[in-house]
Amino acid sequence: MEWSDLRIFLTAVRAGSYTLAGTQLGVNRTTVGRRIDALEAALGVALFKETPFGPEPTQAGQRLLETAARMEAEATALLRALTADQPRRETIRISSSAGLAAEFLQLFDRFQQQAPATVIEVVGLPDPLEALSQRRADLAIALVRQPPRRLAGTKIATLSQARYGRRGGRQHQQLGWGREIEAAIPGQWTSANPVGDEAEASGLPRFNSWDQLKQAVLHGMGEAHLWCFAADAEPMLERLAEPESRHDCPLWLLHRAKSPPSPGQRALMTFLETQLPSLLGAGQEQG
């Protein structure tokens, strides 16, 4: 068994398909499949099984993944030590609930200053759980009561929502969530504001991302429930009512449970787990 075969297997699991793995490795799909077939033959066990979410590692495959991930981490650390002046670049894609990552850009910038070889790409999909499951993102910052078992990670804090309006502005018009949010994130925390059919039937202005809704309130279009940690930091917003616990929601930092994070992803996760609580503020219930 060679490290090159383990590297191909590890890349295939993270990419979610032989085709994407081949693109990342600079080889074709057939080569990836042939090398994994040879690895299975050498070990005498199946490494993949079919599931409703696509191919996933078997129990033996999962054990091999853990070993391969440790070997990769050690090899990466050694490579960094030997080539400190020529770091290898890695792109990490992050998705967030309704674009909430817009509130964390200062942390992303701070991390990139510490790890200049890492490039962060913010994925503009409203449902981070779907983005992560479909491998359109590597990490997710998700507002969810409890993540599905196919995902793993850390509960950072429980966030509160309250009703806000522009300071000195009109406070009579309610703002709501649009159909894209209703389809992507049904129920859950979005019910604090009118959403979808309800908002449309009432003739309310509707928005399909967190930043759109916050900017609408800031510009005096009306009032809406916003996340307190972000709205309280805006001098031009005033809180019109206290938070109600029924609108609270945990914030999670997640990755795919059966796909070990790369060393760069793990470093970013550790950084965010440390820095996010202080940014969210002492007023939130910490994880």
PDB file of C-alpha atoms in Angstrom:
ATOM      1  CA  MET A   1       0.000   0.000   0.000  1.00  0.00           C
ATOM      2  CA  GLU A   2       1.466   3.328  -1.114  1.00  0.00           C
ATOM      3  CA  TRP A   3       0.812   6.848   0.167  1.00  0.00           C
ATOM      4  CA  SER A   4      -0.108   7.940  -3.364  1.00  0.00           C
ATOM      5  CA  ASP A   5      -3.013   5.449  -3.334  1.00  0.00           C
ATOM      6  CA  LEU A   6      -4.154   6.681   0.083  1.00  0.00           C
ATOM      7  CA  ARG A   7      -3.976  10.267  -1.152  1.00  0.00           C
ATOM      8  CA  ILE A   8      -6.208   9.419  -4.110  1.00  0.00           C
ATOM      9  CA  PHE A   9      -8.687   7.670  -1.805  1.00  0.00           C
ATOM     10  CA  LEU A  10      -8.711  10.616   0.616  1.00  0.00           C
ATOM     11  CA  THR A  11      -9.246  13.086  -2.226  1.00  0.00           C
ATOM     12  CA  ALA A  12     -12.074  10.983  -3.706  1.00  0.00           C
ATOM     13  CA  VAL A  13     -13.935  10.950  -0.390  1.00  0.00           C
ATOM     14  CA  ARG A  14     -13.568  14.707   0.087  1.00  0.00           C
ATOM     15  CA  ALA A  15     -14.508  15.504  -3.509  1.00  0.00           C
ATOM     16  CA  GLY A  16     -17.510  13.152  -3.533  1.00  0.00           C
ATOM     17  CA  SER A  17     -16.824  11.731  -7.005  1.00  0.00           C
ATOM     18  CA  TYR A  18     -14.013  10.230  -9.044  1.00  0.00           C
ATOM     19  CA  THR A  19     -14.454  12.973 -11.647  1.00  0.00           C
ATOM     20  CA  LEU A  20     -13.943  15.854  -9.199  1.00  0.00           C
ATOM     21  CA  ALA A  21     -11.109  13.983  -7.491  1.00  0.00           C
ATOM     22  CA  GLY A  22      -9.409  13.524 -10.852  1.00  0.00           C
ATOM     23  CA  THR A  23      -9.707  17.244 -11.568  1.00  0.00           C
ATOM     24  CA  GLN A  24      -8.100  18.099  -8.231  1.00  0.00           C
ATOM     25  CA  LEU A  25      -5.327  15.539  -8.701  1.00  0.00           C
ATOM     26  CA  GLY A  26      -4.635  16.319 -12.351  1.00  0.00           C
ATOM     27  CA  VAL A  27      -5.594  12.848 -13.623  1.00  0.00           C
ATOM     28  CA  ASN A  28      -8.708  11.458 -15.301  1.00  0.00           C
ATOM     29  CA  ARG A  29     -11.647   9.675 -13.667  1.00  0.00           C
ATOM     30  CA  THR A  30     -10.546   6.271 -14.949  1.00  0.00           C
ATOM     31  CA  THR A  31      -7.166   6.589 -13.251  1.00  0.00           C
ATOM     32  CA  VAL A  32      -8.803   7.439  -9.915  1.00  0.00           C
ATOM     33  CA  GLY A  33     -11.146   4.459 -10.182  1.00  0.00           C
ATOM     34  CA  ARG A  34      -8.334   2.099 -11.184  1.00  0.00           C
ATOM     35  CA  ARG A  35      -6.119   3.164  -8.277  1.00  0.00           C
ATOM     36  CA  ILE A  36      -8.945   2.764  -5.746  1.00  0.00           C
ATOM     37  CA  ASP A  37      -9.859  -0.644  -7.204  1.00  0.00           C
ATOM     38  CA  ALA A  38      -6.220  -1.672  -6.801  1.00  0.00           C
ATOM     39  CA  LEU A  39      -6.214  -0.400  -3.215  1.00  0.00           C
ATOM     40  CA  GLU A  40      -9.354  -2.416  -2.403  1.00  0.00           C
ATOM     41  CA  ALA A  41      -7.809  -5.510  -3.996  1.00  0.00           C
ATOM     42  CA  ALA A  42      -4.592  -5.088  -2.018  1.00  0.00           C
ATOM     43  CA  LEU A  43      -6.488  -4.687   1.260  1.00  0.00           C
ATOM     44  CA  GLY A  44      -9.125  -7.316   0.491  1.00  0.00           C
ATOM     45  CA  VAL A  45     -12.012  -5.065   1.619  1.00  0.00           C
ATOM     46  CA  ALA A  46     -14.554  -2.735   0.015  1.00  0.00           C
ATOM     47  CA  LEU A  47     -13.853   0.920   0.764  1.00  0.00           C
ATOM     48  CA  PHE A  48     -17.096   2.460  -0.562  1.00  0.00           C
ATOM     49  CA  LYS A  49     -20.822   1.751  -0.280  1.00  0.00           C
ATOM     50  CA  GLU A  50     -23.777   3.373  -2.044  1.00  0.00           C
ATOM     51  CA  THR A  51     -26.122   5.586   0.016  1.00  0.00           C
ATOM     52  CA  PRO A  52     -28.976   8.016  -0.829  1.00  0.00           C
ATOM     53  CA  PHE A  53     -26.370  10.784  -0.610  1.00  0.00           C
ATOM     54  CA  GLY A  54     -23.963   9.052  -2.990  1.00  0.00           C
ATOM     55  CA  PRO A  55     -20.921   6.833  -2.305  1.00  0.00           C
ATOM     56  CA  GLU A  56     -19.701   6.849   1.295  1.00  0.00           C
ATOM     57  CA  PRO A  57     -16.840   5.006   3.000  1.00  0.00           C
ATOM     58  CA  THR A  58     -17.545   1.598   4.501  1.00  0.00           C
ATOM     59  CA  GLN A  59     -16.476   0.891   8.079  1.00  0.00           C
ATOM     60  CA  ALA A  60     -13.120  -0.306   6.763  1.00  0.00           C
ATOM     61  CA  GLY A  61     -12.954   2.739   4.514  1.00  0.00           C
ATOM     62  CA  GLN A  62     -13.605   5.032   7.456  1.00  0.00           C
ATOM     63  CA  ARG A  63     -10.740   3.484   9.433  1.00  0.00           C
ATOM     64  CA  LEU A  64      -8.462   3.886   6.436  1.00  0.00           C
ATOM     65  CA  LEU A  65      -9.609   7.507   6.079  1.00  0.00           C
ATOM     66  CA  GLU A  66      -8.646   8.304   9.659  1.00  0.00           C
ATOM     67  CA  THR A  67      -5.200   6.824   9.124  1.00  0.00           C
ATOM     68  CA  ALA A  68      -4.762   8.629   5.801  1.00  0.00           C
ATOM     69  CA  ALA A  69      -5.843  11.940   7.360  1.00  0.00           C
ATOM     70  CA  ARG A  70      -3.242  11.573  10.129  1.00  0.00           C
ATOM     71  CA  MET A  71      -0.550  10.761   7.581  1.00  0.00           C
ATOM     72  CA  GLU A  72      -1.585  13.767   5.498  1.00  0.00           C
ATOM     73  CA  ALA A  73      -1.437  16.080   8.521  1.00  0.00           C
ATOM     74  CA  GLU A  74       2.057  14.873   9.396  1.00  0.00           C
ATOM     75  CA  ALA A  75       3.222  15.158   5.791  1.00  0.00           C
ATOM     76  CA  THR A  76       1.748  18.654   5.500  1.00  0.00           C
ATOM     77  CA  ALA A  77       3.445  19.788   8.714  1.00  0.00           C
ATOM     78  CA  LEU A  78       6.769  18.428   7.481  1.00  0.00           C
ATOM     79  CA  LEU A  79       6.330  20.049   4.074  1.00  0.00           C
ATOM     80  CA  ARG A  80       5.556  23.405   5.676  1.00  0.00           C
ATOM     81  CA  ALA A  81       8.650  23.150   7.846  1.00  0.00           C
ATOM     82  CA  LEU A  82      10.853  22.317   4.860  1.00  0.00           C
ATOM     83  CA  THR A  83       9.332  24.870   2.470  1.00  0.00           C
ATOM     84  CA  ALA A  84       8.336  27.661   4.839  1.00  0.00           C
ATOM     85  CA  ASP A  85       9.129  30.282   2.208  1.00  0.00           C
ATOM     86  CA  GLN A  86       6.978  28.571  -0.458  1.00  0.00           C
ATOM     87  CA  PRO A  87       3.610  27.707   1.156  1.00  0.00           C
ATOM     88  CA  ARG A  88       1.097  25.648  -0.842  1.00  0.00           C
ATOM     89  CA  ARG A  89      -2.199  27.438  -1.487  1.00  0.00           C
ATOM     90  CA  GLU A  90      -5.499  25.897  -0.363  1.00  0.00           C
ATOM     91  CA  THR A  91      -9.007  27.201  -1.043  1.00  0.00           C
ATOM     92  CA  ILE A  92     -11.633  26.609   1.661  1.00  0.00           C
ATOM     93  CA  ARG A  93     -15.279  27.132   0.698  1.00  0.00           C
ATOM     94  CA  ILE A  94     -17.609  28.305   3.479  1.00  0.00           C
ATOM     95  CA  SER A  95     -21.406  28.372   3.319  1.00  0.00           C
ATOM     96  CA  SER A  96     -23.715  29.968   5.884  1.00  0.00           C
ATOM     97  CA  SER A  97     -27.408  30.255   6.709  1.00  0.00           C
ATOM     98  CA  ALA A  98     -28.947  32.940   4.471  1.00  0.00           C
ATOM     99  CA  GLY A  99     -25.515  34.525   4.018  1.00  0.00           C
ATOM    100  CA  LEU A 100     -24.843  35.144   7.713  1.00  0.00           C
ATOM    101  CA  ALA A 101     -21.109  34.771   6.951  1.00  0.00           C
ATOM    102  CA  ALA A 102     -21.192  38.449   5.946  1.00  0.00           C
ATOM    103  CA  GLU A 103     -20.976  39.197   9.682  1.00  0.00           C
ATOM    104  CA  PHE A 104     -17.748  37.207  10.034  1.00  0.00           C
ATOM    105  CA  LEU A 105     -15.620  38.669   7.240  1.00  0.00           C
ATOM    106  CA  GLN A 106     -13.289  40.341   9.728  1.00  0.00           C
ATOM    107  CA  LEU A 107     -12.476  36.920  11.181  1.00  0.00           C
ATOM    108  CA  PHE A 108     -11.854  35.444   7.732  1.00  0.00           C
ATOM    109  CA  ASP A 109      -9.477  38.313   6.977  1.00  0.00           C
ATOM    110  CA  ARG A 110      -7.653  37.843  10.272  1.00  0.00           C
ATOM    111  CA  PHE A 111      -7.222  34.114   9.598  1.00  0.00           C
ATOM    112  CA  GLN A 112      -5.893  34.713   6.094  1.00  0.00           C
ATOM    113  CA  GLN A 113      -3.320  37.122   7.518  1.00  0.00           C
ATOM    114  CA  GLN A 114      -2.165  34.349   9.851  1.00  0.00           C
ATOM    115  CA  ALA A 115      -2.341  31.677   7.129  1.00  0.00           C
ATOM    116  CA  PRO A 116      -1.555  33.463   3.831  1.00  0.00           C
ATOM    117  CA  ALA A 117      -1.522  30.191   1.896  1.00  0.00           C
ATOM    118  CA  THR A 118      -5.240  29.738   2.657  1.00  0.00           C
ATOM    119  CA  VAL A 119      -7.837  31.364   0.411  1.00  0.00           C
ATOM    120  CA  ILE A 120     -11.404  31.588   1.739  1.00  0.00           C
ATOM    121  CA  GLU A 121     -14.303  31.450  -0.714  1.00  0.00           C
ATOM    122  CA  VAL A 122     -17.725  32.422   0.674  1.00  0.00           C
ATOM    123  CA  VAL A 123     -20.395  30.310  -1.044  1.00  0.00           C
ATOM    124  CA  GLY A 124     -23.643  32.160  -1.796  1.00  0.00           C
ATOM    125  CA  LEU A 125     -26.157  29.380  -1.109  1.00  0.00           C
ATOM    126  CA  PRO A 126     -28.903  29.980   1.497  1.00  0.00           C
ATOM    127  CA  ASP A 127     -28.869  26.456   2.975  1.00  0.00           C
ATOM    128  CA  PRO A 128     -25.399  25.537   4.269  1.00  0.00           C
ATOM    129  CA  LEU A 129     -26.443  21.978   5.158  1.00  0.00           C
ATOM    130  CA  GLU A 130     -27.339  21.248   1.548  1.00  0.00           C
ATOM    131  CA  ALA A 131     -24.206  22.988   0.291  1.00  0.00           C
ATOM    132  CA  LEU A 132     -22.073  20.838   2.587  1.00  0.00           C
ATOM    133  CA  SER A 133     -23.879  17.579   1.764  1.00  0.00           C
ATOM    134  CA  GLN A 134     -23.584  18.250  -1.975  1.00  0.00           C
ATOM    135  CA  ARG A 135     -19.893  19.116  -1.557  1.00  0.00           C
ATOM    136  CA  ARG A 136     -20.415  22.639  -2.806  1.00  0.00           C
ATOM    137  CA  ALA A 137     -18.835  23.841   0.445  1.00  0.00           C
ATOM    138  CA  ASP A 138     -16.126  22.479   2.741  1.00  0.00           C
ATOM    139  CA  LEU A 139     -17.381  24.052   5.984  1.00  0.00           C
ATOM    140  CA  ALA A 140     -20.741  25.426   7.097  1.00  0.00           C
ATOM    141  CA  ILE A 141     -21.748  28.086   9.602  1.00  0.00           C
ATOM    142  CA  ALA A 142     -25.306  26.951  10.179  1.00  0.00           C
ATOM    143  CA  LEU A 143     -28.303  28.085  12.193  1.00  0.00           C
ATOM    144  CA  VAL A 144     -29.967  24.779  12.986  1.00  0.00           C
ATOM    145  CA  ARG A 145     -31.527  23.155  16.055  1.00  0.00           C
ATOM    146  CA  GLN A 146     -29.651  19.892  15.535  1.00  0.00           C
ATOM    147  CA  PRO A 147     -27.503  19.037  12.505  1.00  0.00           C
ATOM    148  CA  PRO A 148     -28.182  15.795  10.606  1.00  0.00           C
ATOM    149  CA  ARG A 149     -26.019  12.783  11.440  1.00  0.00           C
ATOM    150  CA  ARG A 150     -24.178  13.024   8.127  1.00  0.00           C
ATOM    151  CA  LEU A 151     -22.593  16.251   9.413  1.00  0.00           C
ATOM    152  CA  ALA A 152     -20.368  16.817  12.446  1.00  0.00           C
ATOM    153  CA  GLY A 153     -18.986  19.834  14.235  1.00  0.00           C
ATOM    154  CA  THR A 154     -19.242  22.215  17.165  1.00  0.00           C
ATOM    155  CA  LYS A 155     -22.120  24.212  18.615  1.00  0.00           C
ATOM    156  CA  ILE A 156     -20.689  27.726  18.947  1.00  0.00           C
ATOM    157  CA  ALA A 157     -23.540  29.581  20.668  1.00  0.00           C
ATOM    158  CA  THR A 158     -27.301  30.047  20.809  1.00  0.00           C
ATOM    159  CA  LEU A 159     -28.316  33.266  19.059  1.00  0.00           C
ATOM    160  CA  SER A 160     -31.302  35.473  19.879  1.00  0.00           C
ATOM    161  CA  GLN A 161     -33.514  37.564  17.590  1.00  0.00           C
ATOM    162  CA  ALA A 162     -35.391  40.753  18.420  1.00  0.00           C
ATOM    163  CA  ARG A 163     -37.445  43.304  16.488  1.00  0.00           C
ATOM    164  CA  TYR A 164     -35.412  46.261  15.166  1.00  0.00           C
ATOM    165  CA  GLY A 165     -36.025  49.411  13.166  1.00  0.00           C
ATOM    166  CA  ARG A 166     -33.965  52.335  11.933  1.00  0.00           C
ATOM    167  CA  ARG A 167     -33.352  54.838  14.699  1.00  0.00           C
ATOM    168  CA  GLY A 168     -35.768  57.714  14.127  1.00  0.00           C
ATOM    169  CA  GLY A 169     -37.250  56.040  11.035  1.00  0.00           C
ATOM    170  CA  ARG A 170     -40.639  54.590  10.087  1.00  0.00           C
ATOM    171  CA  GLN A 171     -41.549  51.647  12.313  1.00  0.00           C
ATOM    172  CA  HIS A 172     -44.936  50.635  10.931  1.00  0.00           C
ATOM    173  CA  GLN A 173     -44.019  48.457   7.943  1.00  0.00           C
ATOM    174  CA  GLN A 174     -43.072  44.828   8.572  1.00  0.00           C
ATOM    175  CA  LEU A 175     -40.430  43.203   6.354  1.00  0.00           C
ATOM    176  CA  GLY A 176     -40.364  39.517   5.487  1.00  0.00           C
ATOM    177  CA  TRP A 177     -38.424  36.622   3.990  1.00  0.00           C
ATOM    178  CA  GLY A 178     -38.921  35.670   0.327  1.00  0.00           C
ATOM    179  CA  ARG A 179     -39.701  32.372  -1.360  1.00  0.00           C
ATOM    180  CA  GLU A 180     -36.050  31.397  -1.854  1.00  0.00           C
ATOM    181  CA  ILE A 181     -35.501  31.415   1.897  1.00  0.00           C
ATOM    182  CA  GLU A 182     -38.793  29.605   2.492  1.00  0.00           C
ATOM    183  CA  ALA A 183     -37.773  26.841   0.067  1.00  0.00           C
ATOM    184  CA  ALA A 184     -34.197  26.538   1.315  1.00  0.00           C
ATOM    185  CA  ILE A 185     -34.809  26.875   5.060  1.00  0.00           C
ATOM    186  CA  PRO A 186     -38.431  25.924   5.827  1.00  0.00           C
ATOM    187  CA  GLY A 187     -39.633  26.796   9.323  1.00  0.00           C
ATOM    188  CA  GLN A 188     -36.867  26.913  11.920  1.00  0.00           C
ATOM    189  CA  TRP A 189     -35.650  30.417  12.836  1.00  0.00           C
ATOM    190  CA  THR A 190     -37.096  32.140   9.760  1.00  0.00           C
ATOM    191  CA  SER A 191     -40.598  32.123  11.279  1.00  0.00           C
ATOM    192  CA  ALA A 192     -39.663  35.156  13.412  1.00  0.00           C
ATOM    193  CA  ASN A 193     -40.549  37.230  10.311  1.00  0.00           C
ATOM    194  CA  PRO A 194     -43.405  36.672   7.837  1.00  0.00           C
ATOM    195  CA  VAL A 195     -42.117  34.308   5.164  1.00  0.00           C
ATOM    196  CA  GLY A 196     -43.113  33.164   1.686  1.00  0.00           C
ATOM    197  CA  ASP A 197     -46.870  32.979   1.074  1.00  0.00           C
ATOM    198  CA  GLU A 198     -47.689  34.813   4.303  1.00  0.00           C
ATOM    199  CA  ALA A 199     -45.403  37.714   3.446  1.00  0.00           C
ATOM    200  CA  GLU A 200     -46.616  37.828  -0.158  1.00  0.00           C
ATOM    201  CA  ALA A 201     -50.303  37.754   0.827  1.00  0.00           C
ATOM    202  CA  SER A 202     -49.701  40.711   3.143  1.00  0.00           C
ATOM    203  CA  GLY A 203     -47.941  42.681   0.410  1.00  0.00           C
ATOM    204  CA  LEU A 204     -44.728  42.965   2.411  1.00  0.00           C
ATOM    205  CA  PRO A 205     -41.286  43.759   0.984  1.00  0.00           C
ATOM    206  CA  ARG A 206     -39.412  40.436   0.963  1.00  0.00           C
ATOM    207  CA  PHE A 207     -35.724  39.529   1.027  1.00  0.00           C
ATOM    208  CA  ASN A 208     -33.740  36.358   0.381  1.00  0.00           C
ATOM    209  CA  SER A 209     -30.534  36.880   2.321  1.00  0.00           C
ATOM    210  CA  TRP A 210     -29.524  38.045   5.774  1.00  0.00           C
ATOM    211  CA  ASP A 211     -27.562  41.028   4.486  1.00  0.00           C
ATOM    212  CA  GLN A 212     -30.466  42.185   2.281  1.00  0.00           C
ATOM    213  CA  LEU A 213     -32.862  42.154   5.234  1.00  0.00           C
ATOM    214  CA  LYS A 214     -30.455  43.940   7.571  1.00  0.00           C
ATOM    215  CA  GLN A 215     -29.670  46.603   4.974  1.00  0.00           C
ATOM    216  CA  ALA A 216     -33.393  47.152   4.349  1.00  0.00           C
ATOM    217  CA  VAL A 217     -33.946  47.862   8.053  1.00  0.00           C
ATOM    218  CA  LEU A 218     -30.857  50.095   8.164  1.00  0.00           C
ATOM    219  CA  HIS A 219     -32.225  52.139   5.249  1.00  0.00           C
ATOM    220  CA  GLY A 220     -35.571  52.629   6.972  1.00  0.00           C
ATOM    221  CA  MET A 221     -37.735  50.420   4.744  1.00  0.00           C
ATOM    222  CA  GLY A 222     -39.409  48.918   7.802  1.00  0.00           C
ATOM    223  CA  GLU A 223     -38.854  46.707  10.821  1.00  0.00           C
ATOM    224  CA  ALA A 224     -37.864  43.062  11.166  1.00  0.00           C
ATOM    225  CA  HIS A 225     -36.514  40.494  13.583  1.00  0.00           C
ATOM    226  CA  LEU A 226     -32.716  40.505  13.320  1.00  0.00           C
ATOM    227  CA  TRP A 227     -29.946  38.620  15.097  1.00  0.00           C
ATOM    228  CA  CYS A 228     -29.124  40.639  18.205  1.00  0.00           C
ATOM    229  CA  PHE A 229     -25.338  40.219  18.066  1.00  0.00           C
ATOM    230  CA  ALA A 230     -25.263  41.964  14.671  1.00  0.00           C
ATOM    231  CA  ALA A 231     -28.093  44.482  15.047  1.00  0.00           C
ATOM    232  CA  ASP A 232     -26.964  45.741  18.464  1.00  0.00           C
ATOM    233  CA  ALA A 233     -23.608  46.654  16.900  1.00  0.00           C
ATOM    234  CA  GLU A 234     -25.291  49.025  14.409  1.00  0.00           C
ATOM    235  CA  PRO A 235     -25.636  52.585  15.825  1.00  0.00           C
ATOM    236  CA  MET A 236     -28.465  53.377  13.385  1.00  0.00           C
ATOM    237  CA  LEU A 237     -30.644  50.474  14.575  1.00  0.00           C
ATOM    238  CA  GLU A 238     -32.780  50.467  17.692  1.00  0.00           C
ATOM    239  CA  ARG A 239     -34.307  47.473  19.413  1.00  0.00           C
ATOM    240  CA  LEU A 240     -38.115  47.752  19.464  1.00  0.00           C
ATOM    241  CA  ALA A 241     -38.838  44.673  21.571  1.00  0.00           C
ATOM    242  CA  GLU A 242     -36.921  42.202  23.692  1.00  0.00           C
ATOM    243  CA  PRO A 243     -35.929  38.785  22.296  1.00  0.00           C
ATOM    244  CA  GLU A 244     -38.336  35.863  22.633  1.00  0.00           C
ATOM    245  CA  SER A 245     -36.722  32.505  23.378  1.00  0.00           C
ATOM    246  CA  ARG A 246     -38.935  30.741  20.816  1.00  0.00           C
ATOM    247  CA  HIS A 247     -36.982  32.536  18.089  1.00  0.00           C
ATOM    248  CA  ASP A 248     -33.558  31.525  19.456  1.00  0.00           C
ATOM    249  CA  CYS A 249     -31.431  29.160  17.399  1.00  0.00           C
ATOM    250  CA  PRO A 250     -28.052  27.442  17.897  1.00  0.00           C
ATOM    251  CA  LEU A 251     -25.167  28.372  15.607  1.00  0.00           C
ATOM    252  CA  TRP A 252     -23.010  25.415  14.494  1.00  0.00           C
ATOM    253  CA  LEU A 253     -19.669  25.104  12.713  1.00  0.00           C
ATOM    254  CA  LEU A 254     -19.941  21.935  10.623  1.00  0.00           C
ATOM    255  CA  HIS A 255     -18.096  19.647   8.238  1.00  0.00           C
ATOM    256  CA  ARG A 256     -18.989  16.327   6.578  1.00  0.00           C
ATOM    257  CA  ALA A 257     -18.892  13.601   9.230  1.00  0.00           C
ATOM    258  CA  LYS A 258     -17.317  10.947   7.014  1.00  0.00           C
ATOM    259  CA  SER A 259     -14.812  13.188   5.268  1.00  0.00           C
ATOM    260  CA  PRO A 260     -11.864  14.217   7.473  1.00  0.00           C
ATOM    261  CA  PRO A 261     -11.136  17.963   7.222  1.00  0.00           C
ATOM    262  CA  SER A 262      -7.855  18.855   5.555  1.00  0.00           C
ATOM    263  CA  PRO A 263      -5.145  20.381   7.755  1.00  0.00           C
ATOM    264  CA  GLY A 264      -6.079  23.833   6.457  1.00  0.00           C
ATOM    265  CA  GLN A 265      -9.779  23.277   7.129  1.00  0.00           C
ATOM    266  CA  ARG A 266      -9.008  22.003  10.608  1.00  0.00           C
ATOM    267  CA  ALA A 267      -6.869  25.068  11.327  1.00  0.00           C
ATOM    268  CA  LEU A 268      -9.699  27.376  10.218  1.00  0.00           C
ATOM    269  CA  MET A 269     -12.225  25.463  12.322  1.00  0.00           C
ATOM    270  CA  THR A 270     -10.020  25.758  15.407  1.00  0.00           C
ATOM    271  CA  PHE A 271      -9.595  29.488  14.768  1.00  0.00           C
ATOM    272  CA  LEU A 272     -13.343  30.083  14.357  1.00  0.00           C
ATOM    273  CA  GLU A 273     -14.222  27.965  17.393  1.00  0.00           C
ATOM    274  CA  THR A 274     -11.945  30.250  19.410  1.00  0.00           C
ATOM    275  CA  GLN A 275     -12.857  33.611  17.867  1.00  0.00           C
ATOM    276  CA  LEU A 276     -16.577  33.371  17.068  1.00  0.00           C
ATOM    277  CA  PRO A 277     -17.840  33.360  20.689  1.00  0.00           C
ATOM    278  CA  SER A 278     -16.199  36.712  21.471  1.00  0.00           C
ATOM    279  CA  LEU A 279     -17.536  38.256  18.251  1.00  0.00           C
ATOM    280  CA  LEU A 280     -21.044  37.002  19.016  1.00  0.00           C
ATOM    281  CA  GLY A 281     -20.871  38.723  22.391  1.00  0.00           C
ATOM    282  CA  ALA A 282     -21.425  37.888  26.010  1.00  0.00           C
ATOM    283  CA  GLY A 283     -25.185  38.339  25.575  1.00  0.00           C
ATOM    284  CA  GLN A 284     -25.474  35.080  23.686  1.00  0.00           C
ATOM    285  CA  GLU A 285     -25.562  31.652  25.277  1.00  0.00           C
ATOM    286  CA  GLN A 286     -22.231  30.035  24.435  1.00  0.00           C
ATOM    287  CA  GLY A 287     -22.051  26.495  23.071  1.00  0.00           C
TER     288      GLY A 287
END
